[in-house]
Amino acid sequence: MNSHQASGTAQGTVFPATSESILTVENLHAGYGPIKVLHGMSLTVARGEIHAIVGANGAGKSTLLRVVSGLLRLQSGSIRFQNADITNSRPDEIVKLGVSQAPEGHRVFKGLSVEENLRLGAYMRSDKSTATISSSLEEVFDYFPKLRDRRRQLAGTLSGGEQQMCAIGRALMASPKLLIIDELSLGLAPVIVEELLSILTRIHASGGSILLVEQDVSVALGFSDRASVVQSGRVIMDGVARELLDNPEIITSYLGG
Ligand code: ATP
């Protein structure tokens, strides 16, 4: 159990590889025109776990997220979410099924207010009734009280940490079963990262599964249940995150040991 995970809750449960999977990707091959990036990537995210993807710059982590979200077409391979085959499904269909992503670089619509940004996140969900959206908005504001205080402020004028909260809040507005976050800590002060991790712990405790791409390997492995290490478009190692943190190969390659 890590410092972000309180005892006596559902948090921090380490899921064995045999747990029911929420996301399974198999033998993915994808890239950009002639540039091949994913070379047979396979991994499984268990329902209810926080799963980290770590690896060096350019290893293919964001590319993996793009194919899972339907933003980039696969050359071959398959992606299953719960019981549905979502291989090369459209992004809006994937969001409707329950996969929602906070993009890299805590991207927000800078010229829109915080509340407008959050409401946009609900655009793809099937139940768009006023009551449901208001209730989700309240839930997001409960997780991120700073966003409630700044609901009328232009998102472009928020601090980096607040923009990340807004990007995660927007993803939550789709009511995801799997929340994907691309680079949680990038460019943010450690104290802000701590704050975000404790909020993610609460989101996880309410039953959410989280797939986290994170360049800070010690943050990723210290926080997650399981992790996959990606190199050159393939998973080269996976397992219980805390055990990987003690793995000599990981220490040498990623933790400067
Ligand atoms: P980082 O941690 O630096 O974001 P990453 O593991 O997420 O790295 P990707 O963003 O998936 O890596 O990029 C993998 C490779 O694909 C890199 O060599 C990158 O230059 C290339 N790449 C990414 N996006 C494009 C694109 N739109 N067109 C061409 N090549 C791209």
PDB file of C-alpha atoms and ligand atoms in Angstrom:
ATOM      1  CA  MET A   1       0.000   0.000   0.000  1.00  0.00           C
ATOM      2  CA  ASN A   2       1.411   3.391  -0.856  1.00  0.00           C
ATOM      3  CA  SER A   3       1.299   6.783   0.800  1.00  0.00           C
ATOM      4  CA  HIS A   4      -1.603   7.868  -1.401  1.00  0.00           C
ATOM      5  CA  GLN A   5      -3.757   4.914  -0.528  1.00  0.00           C
ATOM      6  CA  ALA A   6      -5.577   4.772   2.779  1.00  0.00           C
ATOM      7  CA  SER A   7      -6.197   1.510   4.582  1.00  0.00           C
ATOM      8  CA  GLY A   8      -9.647   0.023   5.050  1.00  0.00           C
ATOM      9  CA  THR A   9     -10.920   0.971   1.612  1.00  0.00           C
ATOM     10  CA  ALA A  10     -11.080  -0.701  -1.764  1.00  0.00           C
ATOM     11  CA  GLN A  11      -8.008   1.291  -2.796  1.00  0.00           C
ATOM     12  CA  GLY A  12      -4.636  -0.211  -3.382  1.00  0.00           C
ATOM     13  CA  THR A  13      -6.011  -3.656  -4.044  1.00  0.00           C
ATOM     14  CA  VAL A  14      -3.520  -5.508  -6.131  1.00  0.00           C
ATOM     15  CA  PHE A  15      -5.314  -7.401  -8.825  1.00  0.00           C
ATOM     16  CA  PRO A  16      -3.816 -10.683  -9.956  1.00  0.00           C
ATOM     17  CA  ALA A  17      -3.355 -11.115 -13.697  1.00  0.00           C
ATOM     18  CA  THR A  18      -6.366 -13.409 -13.735  1.00  0.00           C
ATOM     19  CA  SER A  19      -8.770 -10.671 -12.551  1.00  0.00           C
ATOM     20  CA  GLU A  20     -11.582  -9.776 -14.858  1.00  0.00           C
ATOM     21  CA  SER A  21     -10.198  -7.453 -17.487  1.00  0.00           C
ATOM     22  CA  ILE A  22     -11.759  -4.153 -18.441  1.00  0.00           C
ATOM     23  CA  LEU A  23      -9.348  -3.500 -21.326  1.00  0.00           C
ATOM     24  CA  THR A  24      -7.369  -6.026 -23.342  1.00  0.00           C
ATOM     25  CA  VAL A  25      -5.105  -5.016 -26.198  1.00  0.00           C
ATOM     26  CA  GLU A  26      -3.463  -7.726 -28.253  1.00  0.00           C
ATOM     27  CA  ASN A  27      -0.598  -7.623 -30.683  1.00  0.00           C
ATOM     28  CA  LEU A  28      -1.149  -3.985 -31.703  1.00  0.00           C
ATOM     29  CA  HIS A  29       0.663  -2.653 -34.744  1.00  0.00           C
ATOM     30  CA  ALA A  30       0.204   1.032 -35.533  1.00  0.00           C
ATOM     31  CA  GLY A  31       2.116   4.119 -36.568  1.00  0.00           C
ATOM     32  CA  TYR A  32       2.062   7.269 -38.613  1.00  0.00           C
ATOM     33  CA  GLY A  33       2.344   6.633 -42.352  1.00  0.00           C
ATOM     34  CA  PRO A  34       5.690   4.954 -42.922  1.00  0.00           C
ATOM     35  CA  ILE A  35       6.704   5.351 -39.255  1.00  0.00           C
ATOM     36  CA  LYS A  36       5.888   2.175 -37.312  1.00  0.00           C
ATOM     37  CA  VAL A  37       5.519   2.826 -33.586  1.00  0.00           C
ATOM     38  CA  LEU A  38       3.632  -0.084 -32.010  1.00  0.00           C
ATOM     39  CA  HIS A  39       5.258  -3.425 -32.792  1.00  0.00           C
ATOM     40  CA  GLY A  40       2.965  -6.058 -31.297  1.00  0.00           C
ATOM     41  CA  MET A  41       1.924  -4.357 -28.065  1.00  0.00           C
ATOM     42  CA  SER A  42      -0.230  -6.456 -25.717  1.00  0.00           C
ATOM     43  CA  LEU A  43      -1.518  -5.692 -22.236  1.00  0.00           C
ATOM     44  CA  THR A  44      -4.489  -6.134 -19.943  1.00  0.00           C
ATOM     45  CA  VAL A  45      -6.016  -3.674 -17.500  1.00  0.00           C
ATOM     46  CA  ALA A  46      -8.026  -5.391 -14.755  1.00  0.00           C
ATOM     47  CA  ARG A  47     -11.353  -3.957 -13.678  1.00  0.00           C
ATOM     48  CA  GLY A  48     -10.944  -1.644 -10.700  1.00  0.00           C
ATOM     49  CA  GLU A  49      -7.186  -1.276 -10.855  1.00  0.00           C
ATOM     50  CA  ILE A  50      -4.895   1.669 -11.421  1.00  0.00           C
ATOM     51  CA  HIS A  51      -2.604   0.543 -14.219  1.00  0.00           C
ATOM     52  CA  ALA A  52       0.465   2.562 -15.188  1.00  0.00           C
ATOM     53  CA  ILE A  53       2.240   2.576 -18.536  1.00  0.00           C
ATOM     54  CA  VAL A  54       5.853   3.661 -18.195  1.00  0.00           C
ATOM     55  CA  GLY A  55       8.711   3.904 -20.654  1.00  0.00           C
ATOM     56  CA  ALA A  56      11.192   6.268 -22.233  1.00  0.00           C
ATOM     57  CA  ASN A  57      10.249   9.161 -24.514  1.00  0.00           C
ATOM     58  CA  GLY A  58       9.091   7.917 -27.879  1.00  0.00           C
ATOM     59  CA  ALA A  59       8.408   4.352 -26.644  1.00  0.00           C
ATOM     60  CA  GLY A  60       4.846   4.537 -27.960  1.00  0.00           C
ATOM     61  CA  LYS A  61       2.811   5.263 -24.805  1.00  0.00           C
ATOM     62  CA  SER A  62       0.719   8.104 -26.256  1.00  0.00           C
ATOM     63  CA  THR A  63       0.335   6.169 -29.500  1.00  0.00           C
ATOM     64  CA  LEU A  64      -1.145   3.284 -27.512  1.00  0.00           C
ATOM     65  CA  LEU A  65      -3.645   5.679 -25.924  1.00  0.00           C
ATOM     66  CA  ARG A  66      -4.525   7.109 -29.335  1.00  0.00           C
ATOM     67  CA  VAL A  67      -5.431   3.705 -30.738  1.00  0.00           C
ATOM     68  CA  VAL A  68      -7.395   2.768 -27.599  1.00  0.00           C
ATOM     69  CA  SER A  69      -9.372   6.030 -27.884  1.00  0.00           C
ATOM     70  CA  GLY A  70      -9.985   5.499 -31.604  1.00  0.00           C
ATOM     71  CA  LEU A  71      -7.975   8.553 -32.659  1.00  0.00           C
ATOM     72  CA  LEU A  72      -5.473   6.488 -34.639  1.00  0.00           C
ATOM     73  CA  ARG A  73      -6.301   3.421 -36.730  1.00  0.00           C
ATOM     74  CA  LEU A  74      -4.580   0.133 -36.096  1.00  0.00           C
ATOM     75  CA  GLN A  75      -2.687  -1.668 -38.835  1.00  0.00           C
ATOM     76  CA  SER A  76      -3.385  -4.949 -37.033  1.00  0.00           C
ATOM     77  CA  GLY A  77      -4.235  -6.297 -33.606  1.00  0.00           C
ATOM     78  CA  SER A  78      -7.335  -6.121 -31.466  1.00  0.00           C
ATOM     79  CA  ILE A  79      -8.752  -4.057 -28.617  1.00  0.00           C
ATOM     80  CA  ARG A  80     -11.510  -5.249 -26.286  1.00  0.00           C
ATOM     81  CA  PHE A  81     -13.262  -3.075 -23.731  1.00  0.00           C
ATOM     82  CA  GLN A  82     -15.377  -5.099 -21.313  1.00  0.00           C
ATOM     83  CA  ASN A  83     -17.221  -7.449 -23.667  1.00  0.00           C
ATOM     84  CA  ALA A  84     -17.055  -5.238 -26.745  1.00  0.00           C
ATOM     85  CA  ASP A  85     -14.587  -5.420 -29.605  1.00  0.00           C
ATOM     86  CA  ILE A  86     -13.612  -1.746 -30.088  1.00  0.00           C
ATOM     87  CA  THR A  87     -10.853  -2.336 -32.624  1.00  0.00           C
ATOM     88  CA  ASN A  88     -10.902   0.701 -34.920  1.00  0.00           C
ATOM     89  CA  SER A  89     -14.228   1.907 -33.491  1.00  0.00           C
ATOM     90  CA  ARG A  90     -14.971   5.624 -33.732  1.00  0.00           C
ATOM     91  CA  PRO A  91     -13.848   7.865 -30.828  1.00  0.00           C
ATOM     92  CA  ASP A  92     -17.453   8.862 -29.997  1.00  0.00           C
ATOM     93  CA  GLU A  93     -18.530   5.186 -29.845  1.00  0.00           C
ATOM     94  CA  ILE A  94     -15.610   4.415 -27.530  1.00  0.00           C
ATOM     95  CA  VAL A  95     -16.485   7.315 -25.194  1.00  0.00           C
ATOM     96  CA  LYS A  96     -20.123   6.170 -25.137  1.00  0.00           C
ATOM     97  CA  LEU A  97     -19.024   2.689 -24.072  1.00  0.00           C
ATOM     98  CA  GLY A  98     -17.154   4.212 -21.118  1.00  0.00           C
ATOM     99  CA  VAL A  99     -13.560   5.069 -22.067  1.00  0.00           C
ATOM    100  CA  SER A 100     -12.631   8.697 -21.512  1.00  0.00           C
ATOM    101  CA  GLN A 101      -9.230  10.353 -21.755  1.00  0.00           C
ATOM    102  CA  ALA A 102      -7.593  13.419 -20.224  1.00  0.00           C
ATOM    103  CA  PRO A 103      -5.100  14.309 -22.966  1.00  0.00           C
ATOM    104  CA  GLU A 104      -1.366  14.957 -22.596  1.00  0.00           C
ATOM    105  CA  GLY A 105      -0.366  18.522 -21.757  1.00  0.00           C
ATOM    106  CA  HIS A 106      -3.534  19.099 -19.650  1.00  0.00           C
ATOM    107  CA  ARG A 107      -5.204  20.470 -22.751  1.00  0.00           C
ATOM    108  CA  VAL A 108      -8.292  22.603 -22.191  1.00  0.00           C
ATOM    109  CA  PHE A 109     -10.325  24.865 -24.458  1.00  0.00           C
ATOM    110  CA  LYS A 110      -8.592  28.047 -23.387  1.00  0.00           C
ATOM    111  CA  GLY A 111     -11.238  30.470 -24.652  1.00  0.00           C
ATOM    112  CA  LEU A 112     -14.070  28.709 -22.796  1.00  0.00           C
ATOM    113  CA  SER A 113     -14.888  28.931 -19.101  1.00  0.00           C
ATOM    114  CA  VAL A 114     -14.116  26.082 -16.736  1.00  0.00           C
ATOM    115  CA  GLU A 115     -17.779  25.107 -16.594  1.00  0.00           C
ATOM    116  CA  GLU A 116     -18.118  25.177 -20.394  1.00  0.00           C
ATOM    117  CA  ASN A 117     -15.054  22.920 -20.654  1.00  0.00           C
ATOM    118  CA  LEU A 118     -16.580  20.474 -18.184  1.00  0.00           C
ATOM    119  CA  ARG A 119     -19.972  20.463 -19.891  1.00  0.00           C
ATOM    120  CA  LEU A 120     -18.264  19.617 -23.202  1.00  0.00           C
ATOM    121  CA  GLY A 121     -17.019  16.418 -21.575  1.00  0.00           C
ATOM    122  CA  ALA A 122     -20.623  15.233 -21.271  1.00  0.00           C
ATOM    123  CA  TYR A 123     -21.292  15.724 -24.977  1.00  0.00           C
ATOM    124  CA  MET A 124     -20.759  12.082 -25.952  1.00  0.00           C
ATOM    125  CA  ARG A 125     -22.611  10.425 -23.102  1.00  0.00           C
ATOM    126  CA  SER A 126     -25.917   8.801 -23.855  1.00  0.00           C
ATOM    127  CA  ASP A 127     -27.791  10.274 -20.858  1.00  0.00           C
ATOM    128  CA  LYS A 128     -27.544  14.029 -21.373  1.00  0.00           C
ATOM    129  CA  SER A 129     -30.491  15.041 -19.179  1.00  0.00           C
ATOM    130  CA  THR A 130     -30.068  18.313 -17.279  1.00  0.00           C
ATOM    131  CA  ALA A 131     -30.332  16.504 -13.949  1.00  0.00           C
ATOM    132  CA  THR A 132     -27.634  13.947 -14.829  1.00  0.00           C
ATOM    133  CA  ILE A 133     -25.234  16.559 -16.124  1.00  0.00           C
ATOM    134  CA  SER A 134     -25.777  18.808 -13.086  1.00  0.00           C
ATOM    135  CA  SER A 135     -25.163  15.874 -10.793  1.00  0.00           C
ATOM    136  CA  SER A 136     -21.921  14.956 -12.636  1.00  0.00           C
ATOM    137  CA  LEU A 137     -20.838  18.589 -12.511  1.00  0.00           C
ATOM    138  CA  GLU A 138     -21.386  18.637  -8.745  1.00  0.00           C
ATOM    139  CA  GLU A 139     -19.417  15.406  -8.428  1.00  0.00           C
ATOM    140  CA  VAL A 140     -16.496  16.925 -10.374  1.00  0.00           C
ATOM    141  CA  PHE A 141     -16.659  20.080  -8.229  1.00  0.00           C
ATOM    142  CA  ASP A 142     -16.593  17.887  -5.114  1.00  0.00           C
ATOM    143  CA  TYR A 143     -13.416  16.239  -6.359  1.00  0.00           C
ATOM    144  CA  PHE A 144     -11.928  19.576  -7.452  1.00  0.00           C
ATOM    145  CA  PRO A 145     -13.265  22.421  -5.257  1.00  0.00           C
ATOM    146  CA  LYS A 146     -10.837  24.801  -7.000  1.00  0.00           C
ATOM    147  CA  LEU A 147     -12.812  24.300 -10.221  1.00  0.00           C
ATOM    148  CA  ARG A 148     -16.036  25.209  -8.450  1.00  0.00           C
ATOM    149  CA  ASP A 149     -14.444  28.481  -7.283  1.00  0.00           C
ATOM    150  CA  ARG A 150     -13.260  29.192 -10.825  1.00  0.00           C
ATOM    151  CA  ARG A 151     -16.223  27.859 -12.779  1.00  0.00           C
ATOM    152  CA  ARG A 152     -16.716  31.152 -14.675  1.00  0.00           C
ATOM    153  CA  GLN A 153     -12.984  31.783 -15.273  1.00  0.00           C
ATOM    154  CA  LEU A 154     -11.524  31.252 -18.747  1.00  0.00           C
ATOM    155  CA  ALA A 155      -9.715  27.911 -18.709  1.00  0.00           C
ATOM    156  CA  GLY A 156      -6.724  29.458 -20.494  1.00  0.00           C
ATOM    157  CA  THR A 157      -6.061  31.633 -17.442  1.00  0.00           C
ATOM    158  CA  LEU A 158      -5.881  28.686 -15.007  1.00  0.00           C
ATOM    159  CA  SER A 159      -2.559  27.515 -13.568  1.00  0.00           C
ATOM    160  CA  GLY A 160      -1.038  24.322 -15.025  1.00  0.00           C
ATOM    161  CA  GLY A 161      -2.327  22.249 -12.097  1.00  0.00           C
ATOM    162  CA  GLU A 162      -5.811  23.713 -12.388  1.00  0.00           C
ATOM    163  CA  GLN A 163      -5.813  23.041 -16.148  1.00  0.00           C
ATOM    164  CA  GLN A 164      -4.944  19.415 -15.383  1.00  0.00           C
ATOM    165  CA  MET A 165      -7.865  19.303 -12.927  1.00  0.00           C
ATOM    166  CA  CYS A 166     -10.107  20.767 -15.626  1.00  0.00           C
ATOM    167  CA  ALA A 167      -8.885  18.204 -18.196  1.00  0.00           C
ATOM    168  CA  ILE A 168      -9.468  15.307 -15.766  1.00  0.00           C
ATOM    169  CA  GLY A 169     -12.821  16.800 -14.714  1.00  0.00           C
ATOM    170  CA  ARG A 170     -13.860  17.032 -18.364  1.00  0.00           C
ATOM    171  CA  ALA A 171     -12.980  13.353 -18.877  1.00  0.00           C
ATOM    172  CA  LEU A 172     -15.009  12.462 -15.759  1.00  0.00           C
ATOM    173  CA  MET A 173     -18.053  14.269 -17.150  1.00  0.00           C
ATOM    174  CA  ALA A 174     -18.368  11.439 -19.688  1.00  0.00           C
ATOM    175  CA  SER A 175     -19.000   9.138 -16.693  1.00  0.00           C
ATOM    176  CA  PRO A 176     -16.222   6.739 -17.705  1.00  0.00           C
ATOM    177  CA  LYS A 177     -15.741   3.176 -16.566  1.00  0.00           C
ATOM    178  CA  LEU A 178     -12.091   3.533 -17.583  1.00  0.00           C
ATOM    179  CA  LEU A 179     -10.416   6.904 -17.056  1.00  0.00           C
ATOM    180  CA  ILE A 180      -7.240   7.370 -19.086  1.00  0.00           C
ATOM    181  CA  ILE A 181      -4.740  10.052 -18.147  1.00  0.00           C
ATOM    182  CA  ASP A 182      -1.818  10.864 -20.435  1.00  0.00           C
ATOM    183  CA  GLU A 183       1.038  12.357 -18.380  1.00  0.00           C
ATOM    184  CA  LEU A 184      -0.414  13.345 -15.046  1.00  0.00           C
ATOM    185  CA  SER A 185       2.619  15.082 -13.559  1.00  0.00           C
ATOM    186  CA  LEU A 186       4.323  16.642 -16.597  1.00  0.00           C
ATOM    187  CA  GLY A 187       5.282  20.255 -15.874  1.00  0.00           C
ATOM    188  CA  LEU A 188       3.560  20.331 -12.491  1.00  0.00           C
ATOM    189  CA  ALA A 189       5.070  21.051  -9.067  1.00  0.00           C
ATOM    190  CA  PRO A 190       5.367  18.033  -6.719  1.00  0.00           C
ATOM    191  CA  VAL A 191       2.827  19.502  -4.298  1.00  0.00           C
ATOM    192  CA  ILE A 192       0.242  19.745  -7.110  1.00  0.00           C
ATOM    193  CA  VAL A 193       1.032  16.199  -8.219  1.00  0.00           C
ATOM    194  CA  GLU A 194       0.400  15.007  -4.637  1.00  0.00           C
ATOM    195  CA  GLU A 195      -2.947  16.811  -4.628  1.00  0.00           C
ATOM    196  CA  LEU A 196      -3.930  15.238  -7.973  1.00  0.00           C
ATOM    197  CA  LEU A 197      -2.895  11.763  -6.800  1.00  0.00           C
ATOM    198  CA  SER A 198      -5.008  12.023  -3.683  1.00  0.00           C
ATOM    199  CA  ILE A 199      -8.010  13.025  -5.825  1.00  0.00           C
ATOM    200  CA  LEU A 200      -7.352  10.095  -8.179  1.00  0.00           C
ATOM    201  CA  THR A 201      -7.282   7.845  -5.123  1.00  0.00           C
ATOM    202  CA  ARG A 202     -10.812   9.030  -4.266  1.00  0.00           C
ATOM    203  CA  ILE A 203     -11.986   8.514  -7.860  1.00  0.00           C
ATOM    204  CA  HIS A 204     -10.521   5.014  -7.778  1.00  0.00           C
ATOM    205  CA  ALA A 205     -12.169   4.297  -4.417  1.00  0.00           C
ATOM    206  CA  SER A 206     -15.544   5.110  -5.942  1.00  0.00           C
ATOM    207  CA  GLY A 207     -15.042   2.176  -8.294  1.00  0.00           C
ATOM    208  CA  GLY A 208     -13.158   3.683 -11.225  1.00  0.00           C
ATOM    209  CA  SER A 209     -10.509   1.881 -13.253  1.00  0.00           C
ATOM    210  CA  ILE A 210      -7.617   4.136 -14.257  1.00  0.00           C
ATOM    211  CA  LEU A 211      -5.000   3.783 -16.986  1.00  0.00           C
ATOM    212  CA  LEU A 212      -2.187   6.203 -16.357  1.00  0.00           C
ATOM    213  CA  VAL A 213       0.673   7.106 -18.675  1.00  0.00           C
ATOM    214  CA  GLU A 214       3.311   8.754 -16.559  1.00  0.00           C
ATOM    215  CA  GLN A 215       6.860   9.841 -17.344  1.00  0.00           C
ATOM    216  CA  ASP A 216       7.839  10.001 -13.664  1.00  0.00           C
ATOM    217  CA  VAL A 217       8.450   6.306 -13.049  1.00  0.00           C
ATOM    218  CA  SER A 218       8.656   6.596  -9.264  1.00  0.00           C
ATOM    219  CA  VAL A 219       5.294   8.415  -9.146  1.00  0.00           C
ATOM    220  CA  ALA A 220       3.724   5.889 -11.538  1.00  0.00           C
ATOM    221  CA  LEU A 221       4.961   2.765  -9.775  1.00  0.00           C
ATOM    222  CA  GLY A 222       4.456   4.183  -6.273  1.00  0.00           C
ATOM    223  CA  PHE A 223       0.836   5.012  -6.988  1.00  0.00           C
ATOM    224  CA  SER A 224      -0.462   2.227  -9.219  1.00  0.00           C
ATOM    225  CA  ASP A 225      -1.585  -1.350  -8.610  1.00  0.00           C
ATOM    226  CA  ARG A 226       0.069  -2.803 -11.696  1.00  0.00           C
ATOM    227  CA  ALA A 227       2.247  -1.452 -14.458  1.00  0.00           C
ATOM    228  CA  SER A 228       3.489  -2.244 -17.950  1.00  0.00           C
ATOM    229  CA  VAL A 229       6.920  -1.140 -19.090  1.00  0.00           C
ATOM    230  CA  VAL A 230       6.969  -0.151 -22.753  1.00  0.00           C
ATOM    231  CA  GLN A 231      10.025  -0.097 -24.973  1.00  0.00           C
ATOM    232  CA  SER A 232      10.121   0.364 -28.747  1.00  0.00           C
ATOM    233  CA  GLY A 233       6.398  -0.188 -29.149  1.00  0.00           C
ATOM    234  CA  ARG A 234       6.185  -3.375 -27.054  1.00  0.00           C
ATOM    235  CA  VAL A 235       5.550  -4.262 -23.432  1.00  0.00           C
ATOM    236  CA  ILE A 236       8.841  -5.676 -22.148  1.00  0.00           C
ATOM    237  CA  MET A 237       7.808  -6.210 -18.527  1.00  0.00           C
ATOM    238  CA  ASP A 238       4.645  -6.031 -16.468  1.00  0.00           C
ATOM    239  CA  GLY A 239       3.495  -6.862 -12.990  1.00  0.00           C
ATOM    240  CA  VAL A 240       2.714  -5.496  -9.562  1.00  0.00           C
ATOM    241  CA  ALA A 241       3.825  -1.861  -9.620  1.00  0.00           C
ATOM    242  CA  ARG A 242       5.532  -1.878  -6.193  1.00  0.00           C
ATOM    243  CA  GLU A 243       7.534  -4.952  -7.163  1.00  0.00           C
ATOM    244  CA  LEU A 244       8.667  -3.287 -10.389  1.00  0.00           C
ATOM    245  CA  LEU A 245       9.827  -0.341  -8.274  1.00  0.00           C
ATOM    246  CA  ASP A 246      12.326  -2.709  -6.623  1.00  0.00           C
ATOM    247  CA  ASN A 247      13.383  -4.360  -9.891  1.00  0.00           C
ATOM    248  CA  PRO A 248      17.116  -3.704 -10.523  1.00  0.00           C
ATOM    249  CA  GLU A 249      16.529  -3.317 -14.271  1.00  0.00           C
ATOM    250  CA  ILE A 250      13.891  -0.634 -13.648  1.00  0.00           C
ATOM    251  CA  ILE A 251      16.100   1.106 -11.080  1.00  0.00           C
ATOM    252  CA  THR A 252      19.016   1.234 -13.542  1.00  0.00           C
ATOM    253  CA  SER A 253      17.020   2.192 -16.623  1.00  0.00           C
ATOM    254  CA  TYR A 254      14.430   4.603 -15.224  1.00  0.00           C
ATOM    255  CA  LEU A 255      15.253   5.616 -11.667  1.00  0.00           C
ATOM    256  CA  GLY A 256      18.852   6.693 -12.117  1.00  0.00           C
ATOM    257  CA  GLY A 257      20.127   3.943  -9.800  1.00  0.00           C
TER     258      GLY A 257
HETATM  259  P1  ATP B   1       6.616  10.780 -24.789  1.00  0.00           P
HETATM  260  O1  ATP B   1       6.798  10.302 -23.381  1.00  0.00           O
HETATM  261  O2  ATP B   1       7.796  11.555 -25.287  1.00  0.00           O
HETATM  262  O3  ATP B   1       5.295  11.443 -25.063  1.00  0.00           O
HETATM  263  P2  ATP B   1       5.607   8.342 -25.974  1.00  0.00           P
HETATM  264  O4  ATP B   1       6.084   7.045 -25.434  1.00  0.00           O
HETATM  265  O5  ATP B   1       4.246   8.784 -25.570  1.00  0.00           O
HETATM  266  O6  ATP B   1       6.686   9.451 -25.681  1.00  0.00           O
HETATM  267  P3  ATP B   1       4.631   8.582 -28.666  1.00  0.00           P
HETATM  268  O7  ATP B   1       4.118   9.958 -28.502  1.00  0.00           O
HETATM  269  O8  ATP B   1       3.685   7.464 -28.746  1.00  0.00           O
HETATM  270  O9  ATP B   1       5.710   8.253 -27.550  1.00  0.00           O
HETATM  271  O10 ATP B   1       5.558   8.599 -29.961  1.00  0.00           O
HETATM  272  C1  ATP B   1       6.185   7.416 -30.455  1.00  0.00           C
HETATM  273  C2  ATP B   1       6.897   7.759 -31.740  1.00  0.00           C
HETATM  274  O11 ATP B   1       5.935   8.163 -32.720  1.00  0.00           O
HETATM  275  C3  ATP B   1       7.896   8.887 -31.632  1.00  0.00           C
HETATM  276  O12 ATP B   1       9.045   8.529 -32.346  1.00  0.00           O
HETATM  277  C4  ATP B   1       7.190  10.064 -32.288  1.00  0.00           C
HETATM  278  O13 ATP B   1       8.106  10.925 -32.915  1.00  0.00           O
HETATM  279  C5  ATP B   1       6.296   9.398 -33.299  1.00  0.00           C
HETATM  280  N1  ATP B   1       5.072  10.171 -33.519  1.00  0.00           N
HETATM  281  C6  ATP B   1       4.148  10.529 -32.588  1.00  0.00           C
HETATM  282  N2  ATP B   1       3.145  11.235 -33.151  1.00  0.00           N
HETATM  283  C7  ATP B   1       3.424  11.320 -34.473  1.00  0.00           C
HETATM  284  C8  ATP B   1       2.771  11.916 -35.603  1.00  0.00           C
HETATM  285  N3  ATP B   1       1.607  12.544 -35.470  1.00  0.00           N
HETATM  286  N4  ATP B   1       3.379  11.803 -36.801  1.00  0.00           N
HETATM  287  C9  ATP B   1       4.556  11.137 -36.965  1.00  0.00           C
HETATM  288  N5  ATP B   1       5.218  10.540 -35.930  1.00  0.00           N
HETATM  289  C10 ATP B   1       4.668  10.638 -34.711  1.00  0.00           C
END
